[in-house]
Amino acid sequence: MAARDVETSREAGERAPAARLGAQRIAGLLIFLANGFCMGTWVTRIPDFKHALALNEATLGNVLLAPALGAFVGMPMAGWLVARLGSRAVAVSSGAAFALSLFGLGFARTPVELFLALTFFGVSNGVMDVSMNANAAEVELAWGRPIMSSFHALYSVGGLAGAAAGGGLAHAGVAPAAHLSLAAVAALLLVGLLSAWVRPGVPAPEPPRNPFALPPRAMWPLCAIAFLCMFGEGAMADWSAVYLRDTLGTSAAFAATGFAAFSVAMAAGRFLGDGVSTRLGPVAVVRGGAVLVTLGLAAALLIGRPMAGLFGFASVGLGLSCVIPTVFSAAARTGPTGSSIAAVATFGYLAFLGGPPVVGHIAAATSLPVALSLIVVGALAIVLLAGAAGGPAPAVQDAGGRPGERLET
């Protein structure tokens, strides 16, 4: 009887870390969901602010630079903070700040107030983006197999949920201030409830002194992959509909399906990505995805037909879907988790924002199909750089952030 009790106690002791790690994963997934929800919520109300503040296109464009400027400050700072405080403290506090930033947006009454509110929105989002990815990378190391894509899939779900709810409330005539306040309360409550379950994270033993220093050479290939991947994502966001409507002469309704095809394919790829990465490995996922982008988009641009365009855009979404999650995982294994992911994220975000204007200028000088072929060239470069996505072998940690046994859960 005593031996049976001992065996039962041992089994319970083995299950406890696995259960705790499972809870940490769920908490991390919901943090990503909250981030996407806040972003999707804001995007749906941009037309209301344009109308309420009587902004023309140029002024609105200038105001919308604020989140980008804020993120460029927040992302490098996030790596520095994670290295000193651990990923949980930074992810939870920046998540709360990101939720609260919706209040400021809702009550902006002038373009200057909106710009300032969006700057805070961008800073808090930049810090949250890096710290939640750092936390997810720590959970993945302890999990013992690829799971990073699932976190990004939940971000996509959150964005779609926020956009759907926002569109419905806007259609029902709910004022932006009321809508954004409700969303802020919901996101704040979710982050607060999750705070105790998020993986603690471990501060770096030797945190970097300068948050804005260039990444080490070992990180450059990963930064390059992130840059090329996000260049393609940004170009799809801004130019897919324009290509279908103006270059191929489709209706506005059909043109809107271009970005939808890209987005749905990307979300689907992220849900499938972890299983594929487990079977084939991270290098094959990145290289295979880049090959799919190269062949799919090149064929679509050469054929020059609407349905081929949809196929090409879906190929880009599916092919790029798991590149950034895989690169973040590799970055976390290459150097200090927070600062490494911050470097990759900053380079990627630079391309996401800078890519669309580059495509526009090249299109003006040549044609839009020629400009979009830059995505094909970038994908070919990713094929050559994909070996860096393997990174060093992961050092598995237990559920409390210490070296431990791999948990096959």
XYZ file of C-alpha atoms in Angstrom:
409
model
C 0.000 0.000 0.000
C 2.820 2.378 0.864
C 4.543 1.604 -2.450
C 1.338 2.422 -4.311
C 1.067 5.730 -2.491
C 4.642 6.570 -3.403
C 3.969 5.760 -7.076
C 0.806 7.860 -7.072
C 2.671 10.787 -5.530
C 5.438 10.484 -8.116
C 2.952 10.487 -11.006
C 1.156 13.506 -9.551
C 4.509 15.283 -9.221
C 5.291 14.599 -12.876
C 1.884 15.854 -14.026
C 2.130 19.119 -12.106
C 4.854 20.763 -14.272
C 3.089 19.646 -17.458
C -0.238 21.084 -16.246
C 1.452 24.329 -15.233
C 3.152 24.596 -18.619
C -0.164 23.937 -20.360
C -1.763 26.767 -18.401
C 1.141 29.044 -19.325
C 0.629 28.238 -22.986
C -3.099 28.989 -22.823
C -2.394 32.274 -21.046
C 0.133 33.218 -23.717
C -2.293 32.359 -26.501
C -4.943 34.604 -24.958
C -2.427 37.446 -24.588
C -1.859 37.241 -28.358
C -5.637 37.170 -28.844
C -5.999 40.340 -26.751
C -3.296 42.107 -28.765
C -4.946 41.267 -32.071
C -8.353 42.224 -30.705
C -7.142 45.706 -29.709
C -5.516 46.232 -33.103
C -8.590 45.042 -35.007
C -10.812 47.258 -32.845
C -8.878 50.421 -33.700
C -8.656 49.747 -37.442
C -12.440 49.558 -37.852
C -12.932 53.058 -36.428
C -10.354 54.914 -38.545
C -13.031 56.126 -41.020
C -15.083 57.545 -38.125
C -12.138 59.602 -36.889
C -11.401 60.811 -40.410
C -14.974 62.089 -40.658
C -15.331 63.413 -37.087
C -12.060 65.362 -37.184
C -12.523 66.478 -40.818
C -9.176 65.002 -41.865
C -8.153 64.910 -45.496
C -6.118 61.998 -46.833
C -2.762 63.730 -46.352
C -3.493 64.716 -42.748
C -4.839 61.268 -41.932
C -1.703 59.741 -43.421
C 0.461 61.925 -41.207
C -1.577 61.056 -38.117
C -1.318 57.340 -38.907
C 2.474 57.582 -38.812
C 2.204 57.927 -35.027
C 1.773 54.203 -34.229
C 4.809 53.400 -36.379
C 6.949 56.012 -34.643
C 5.795 54.719 -31.275
C 6.540 51.110 -32.195
C 10.072 51.988 -33.325
C 10.706 53.357 -29.847
C 8.831 50.603 -28.021
C 10.305 47.536 -29.711
C 13.997 48.117 -28.861
C 13.008 49.255 -25.374
C 11.006 46.041 -24.921
C 14.098 43.872 -25.422
C 15.955 45.924 -22.847
C 13.073 45.679 -20.359
C 12.573 41.936 -20.856
C 16.268 41.366 -20.208
C 15.963 43.163 -16.856
C 12.469 42.315 -15.627
C 11.535 39.077 -17.375
C 8.973 38.606 -20.124
C 5.886 38.200 -17.905
C 6.238 41.520 -16.103
C 6.742 43.380 -19.369
C 4.054 41.518 -21.336
C 1.379 41.980 -18.668
C 2.144 45.641 -17.945
C 2.427 46.590 -21.624
C -0.740 44.593 -22.355
C -2.580 46.651 -19.764
C -1.113 49.847 -21.223
C -2.141 48.801 -24.744
C -5.692 48.174 -23.585
C -5.793 51.530 -21.793
C -4.503 53.297 -24.902
C -7.887 52.622 -26.522
C -9.447 54.992 -23.978
C -7.175 57.797 -25.167
C -8.032 57.125 -28.781
C -11.749 57.190 -28.054
C -11.655 60.640 -26.490
C -9.277 62.368 -28.943
C -10.965 65.547 -30.187
C -8.263 67.134 -32.369
C -5.670 65.789 -34.822
C -2.914 66.593 -32.326
C -4.669 64.683 -29.537
C -5.209 61.735 -31.875
C -1.546 61.787 -32.914
C -0.405 61.764 -29.276
C -2.860 58.998 -28.364
C -1.708 56.925 -31.336
C 1.922 57.419 -30.337
C 1.195 55.887 -26.931
C -0.834 53.206 -28.703
C 2.214 52.414 -30.856
C 4.731 52.411 -27.997
C 2.643 50.083 -25.852
C 1.910 47.810 -28.812
C 5.607 47.640 -29.713
C 6.575 46.681 -26.173
C 3.737 44.164 -25.935
C 4.559 42.624 -29.318
C 8.177 41.884 -28.406
C 7.537 40.795 -24.810
C 4.644 38.456 -25.627
C 6.728 36.849 -28.376
C 9.634 36.494 -25.942
C 7.291 34.833 -23.461
C 5.917 32.533 -26.152
C 9.466 31.575 -27.139
C 10.205 30.629 -23.514
C 7.062 28.482 -23.381
C 8.077 26.835 -26.654
C 11.549 25.991 -25.326
C 9.970 24.276 -22.338
C 7.321 22.587 -24.488
C 9.982 20.759 -26.467
C 8.501 21.108 -29.957
C 7.394 23.947 -32.256
C 4.294 25.812 -31.047
C 5.099 29.421 -31.955
C 2.817 29.508 -34.997
C -0.203 28.769 -32.806
C 0.404 32.001 -30.878
C 0.436 34.007 -34.096
C -2.687 32.191 -35.261
C -4.492 33.454 -32.136
C -3.299 36.971 -32.946
C -4.970 36.613 -36.354
C -8.158 35.349 -34.692
C -8.118 38.285 -32.288
C -7.697 40.745 -35.133
C -10.600 39.236 -37.033
C -12.760 39.235 -33.877
C -11.947 42.856 -33.119
C -12.645 43.907 -36.692
C -15.919 41.957 -36.817
C -17.144 43.360 -33.510
C -16.061 46.853 -34.484
C -17.771 46.667 -37.834
C -20.977 45.461 -36.205
C -20.965 48.174 -33.553
C -20.146 50.865 -36.100
C -23.041 49.669 -38.273
C -25.311 49.810 -35.207
C -24.334 53.434 -34.660
C -22.304 52.990 -31.466
C -20.004 55.980 -31.013
C -16.237 55.359 -31.290
C -15.624 56.558 -27.721
C -18.123 54.083 -26.275
C -16.913 51.243 -28.508
C -13.222 51.786 -27.750
C -13.935 52.130 -24.036
C -15.814 48.830 -23.955
C -13.012 47.130 -25.875
C -10.444 48.615 -23.505
C -12.285 47.285 -20.449
C -12.636 43.822 -22.024
C -8.966 43.624 -22.985
C -7.824 44.999 -19.633
C -9.901 42.438 -17.728
C -8.546 39.614 -19.880
C -4.922 40.642 -19.370
C -5.501 41.102 -15.640
C -7.082 37.673 -15.259
C -4.234 36.060 -17.199
C -1.413 37.783 -15.332
C -0.986 35.062 -12.703
C -0.854 32.299 -15.331
C 1.623 33.814 -17.784
C 5.028 32.121 -17.729
C 7.296 33.992 -15.274
C 10.292 34.454 -17.588
C 13.883 34.820 -16.476
C 15.821 38.123 -16.645
C 19.082 37.923 -18.570
C 22.205 37.477 -16.402
C 23.965 40.214 -18.388
C 21.293 42.518 -19.858
C 22.349 44.845 -22.704
C 23.272 48.375 -21.753
C 22.084 50.068 -24.943
C 18.598 49.056 -26.146
C 19.225 50.660 -29.562
C 22.498 48.870 -30.376
C 22.763 46.879 -33.602
C 22.195 43.134 -33.217
C 25.242 40.820 -33.294
C 26.324 39.355 -36.637
C 24.754 35.990 -35.787
C 21.360 37.717 -35.893
C 21.766 39.445 -39.259
C 20.443 36.582 -41.445
C 17.351 36.306 -39.221
C 16.816 40.067 -39.380
C 17.143 39.883 -43.168
C 14.543 37.096 -43.397
C 12.148 39.098 -41.205
C 12.716 42.203 -43.337
C 12.003 40.355 -46.595
C 8.972 38.549 -45.164
C 7.349 41.672 -43.745
C 8.081 43.576 -46.960
C 5.842 41.062 -48.695
C 3.149 41.295 -46.017
C 3.077 45.090 -46.177
C 2.914 45.087 -49.969
C -0.008 42.643 -49.914
C -1.886 44.773 -47.380
C -1.640 47.958 -49.446
C -1.416 46.860 -53.079
C -3.296 43.576 -53.606
C -6.668 45.272 -54.112
C -5.124 48.014 -56.275
C -3.523 45.389 -58.533
C -6.800 43.542 -59.044
C -8.920 46.647 -59.610
C -6.632 48.996 -61.555
C -4.227 46.624 -63.315
C -6.607 43.738 -64.052
C -9.817 45.816 -64.234
C -11.948 43.913 -61.716
C -14.821 45.343 -59.686
C -14.196 46.906 -56.274
C -15.932 43.970 -54.602
C -13.719 41.424 -56.351
C -10.615 43.503 -55.629
C -11.367 43.363 -51.906
C -11.135 39.577 -52.023
C -7.429 39.823 -52.869
C -6.344 40.787 -49.383
C -8.988 38.463 -47.934
C -7.412 35.523 -49.812
C -4.006 36.510 -48.472
C -5.273 36.901 -44.875
C -7.286 33.686 -44.737
C -4.403 31.680 -46.215
C -2.011 33.195 -43.678
C -4.295 32.358 -40.739
C -4.770 28.806 -41.992
C -1.042 28.368 -42.459
C -0.366 29.462 -38.892
C -2.800 26.926 -37.497
C -1.079 24.193 -39.502
C 2.466 25.490 -39.101
C 3.460 23.854 -35.824
C 2.628 20.375 -37.049
C 4.505 20.912 -40.301
C 7.516 22.320 -38.458
C 7.541 19.344 -36.086
C 7.622 16.924 -39.006
C 9.898 18.772 -41.440
C 11.913 21.159 -39.277
C 12.064 24.977 -39.226
C 14.454 25.341 -42.163
C 12.150 23.349 -44.445
C 9.155 25.421 -43.316
C 10.855 28.723 -44.169
C 12.455 27.504 -47.398
C 9.341 25.663 -48.577
C 7.144 28.665 -47.801
C 9.477 30.957 -49.747
C 9.428 28.585 -52.725
C 5.614 28.621 -52.638
C 5.621 32.435 -52.668
C 8.103 32.507 -55.549
C 6.211 30.071 -57.768
C 2.684 31.166 -56.865
C 3.108 34.926 -57.185
C 5.406 34.740 -60.224
C 2.859 32.584 -62.047
C 0.023 34.950 -61.077
C 1.872 38.037 -62.321
C 2.823 36.350 -65.598
C -0.719 35.061 -66.258
C -2.291 38.419 -65.408
C -5.846 37.184 -64.756
C -8.075 37.897 -61.734
C -8.372 34.295 -60.517
C -4.643 33.807 -60.967
C -4.152 36.932 -58.858
C -6.234 35.472 -56.039
C -4.217 32.249 -56.230
C -0.979 34.203 -56.144
C -2.009 36.283 -53.134
C -3.164 33.172 -51.281
C 0.211 31.582 -52.075
C 1.972 34.557 -50.511
C -0.194 34.350 -47.394
C 0.313 30.621 -46.964
C 4.004 30.749 -47.817
C 4.828 33.594 -45.434
C 2.474 32.501 -42.646
C 5.039 30.648 -40.547
C 8.184 32.576 -41.468
C 8.011 35.199 -38.718
C 7.020 32.726 -35.944
C 9.881 30.432 -37.010
C 12.366 33.291 -37.145
C 11.300 34.494 -33.690
C 11.887 31.000 -32.313
C 15.342 30.867 -33.907
C 16.161 34.349 -32.589
C 15.245 33.304 -29.054
C 17.743 30.434 -29.322
C 20.473 32.580 -30.860
C 20.811 35.222 -28.136
C 19.004 36.781 -25.143
C 15.317 36.203 -25.838
C 13.996 39.739 -25.410
C 16.700 41.670 -27.234
C 16.973 39.078 -30.014
C 13.265 39.134 -30.777
C 13.271 42.932 -30.499
C 15.957 43.153 -33.197
C 14.112 40.831 -35.562
C 10.755 42.521 -34.934
C 12.164 46.015 -35.499
C 13.720 45.097 -38.851
C 10.510 43.363 -39.881
C 8.342 46.292 -38.869
C 10.605 48.676 -40.791
C 9.964 46.678 -43.963
C 6.233 46.359 -43.276
C 5.919 50.153 -43.167
C 8.550 51.048 -45.743
C 7.735 48.373 -48.300
C 4.423 49.769 -49.625
C 5.867 53.221 -50.496
C 8.799 51.541 -52.278
C 6.353 49.436 -54.293
C 4.385 52.576 -55.140
C 7.412 54.506 -56.422
C 8.633 51.579 -58.516
C 5.125 51.060 -59.883
C 4.965 54.726 -60.883
C 8.262 54.403 -62.758
C 7.467 51.035 -64.364
C 4.255 49.123 -63.595
C 2.599 47.542 -60.582
C 3.303 43.946 -61.714
C 6.997 44.818 -61.986
C 6.924 46.399 -58.531
C 5.158 43.389 -56.990
C 7.830 41.146 -58.476
C 10.073 42.486 -55.696
C 8.187 40.091 -53.405
C 9.284 37.231 -55.667
C 12.896 38.424 -55.505
C 12.653 38.700 -51.721
C 11.248 35.177 -51.478
C 14.164 33.850 -53.538
C 16.519 35.563 -51.088
C 14.691 33.893 -48.177
C 15.281 30.511 -49.869
C 19.012 31.214 -49.713
C 18.915 32.503 -46.118
C 16.573 29.842 -44.740
C 19.372 27.833 -43.128
C 19.599 30.482 -40.405
C 16.073 29.603 -39.269
C 17.363 26.377 -37.754
C 19.263 28.288 -35.078
C 21.224 26.494 -32.365
C 19.754 23.493 -30.576
C 17.203 24.636 -27.955
C 18.039 24.363 -24.271
C 14.777 23.039 -22.859
C 13.512 24.640 -19.634
C 11.013 23.453 -17.075
C 7.735 25.209 -16.390
C 9.277 27.559 -13.872
C 11.984 28.848 -16.185
C 14.812 26.537 -15.064
C 16.665 23.880 -17.073
C 14.627 20.719 -17.044
C 13.288 17.728 -18.913
C 11.535 18.070 -22.244
C 7.791 17.851 -21.790
C 6.022 15.872 -24.495
C 2.509 17.141 -24.035
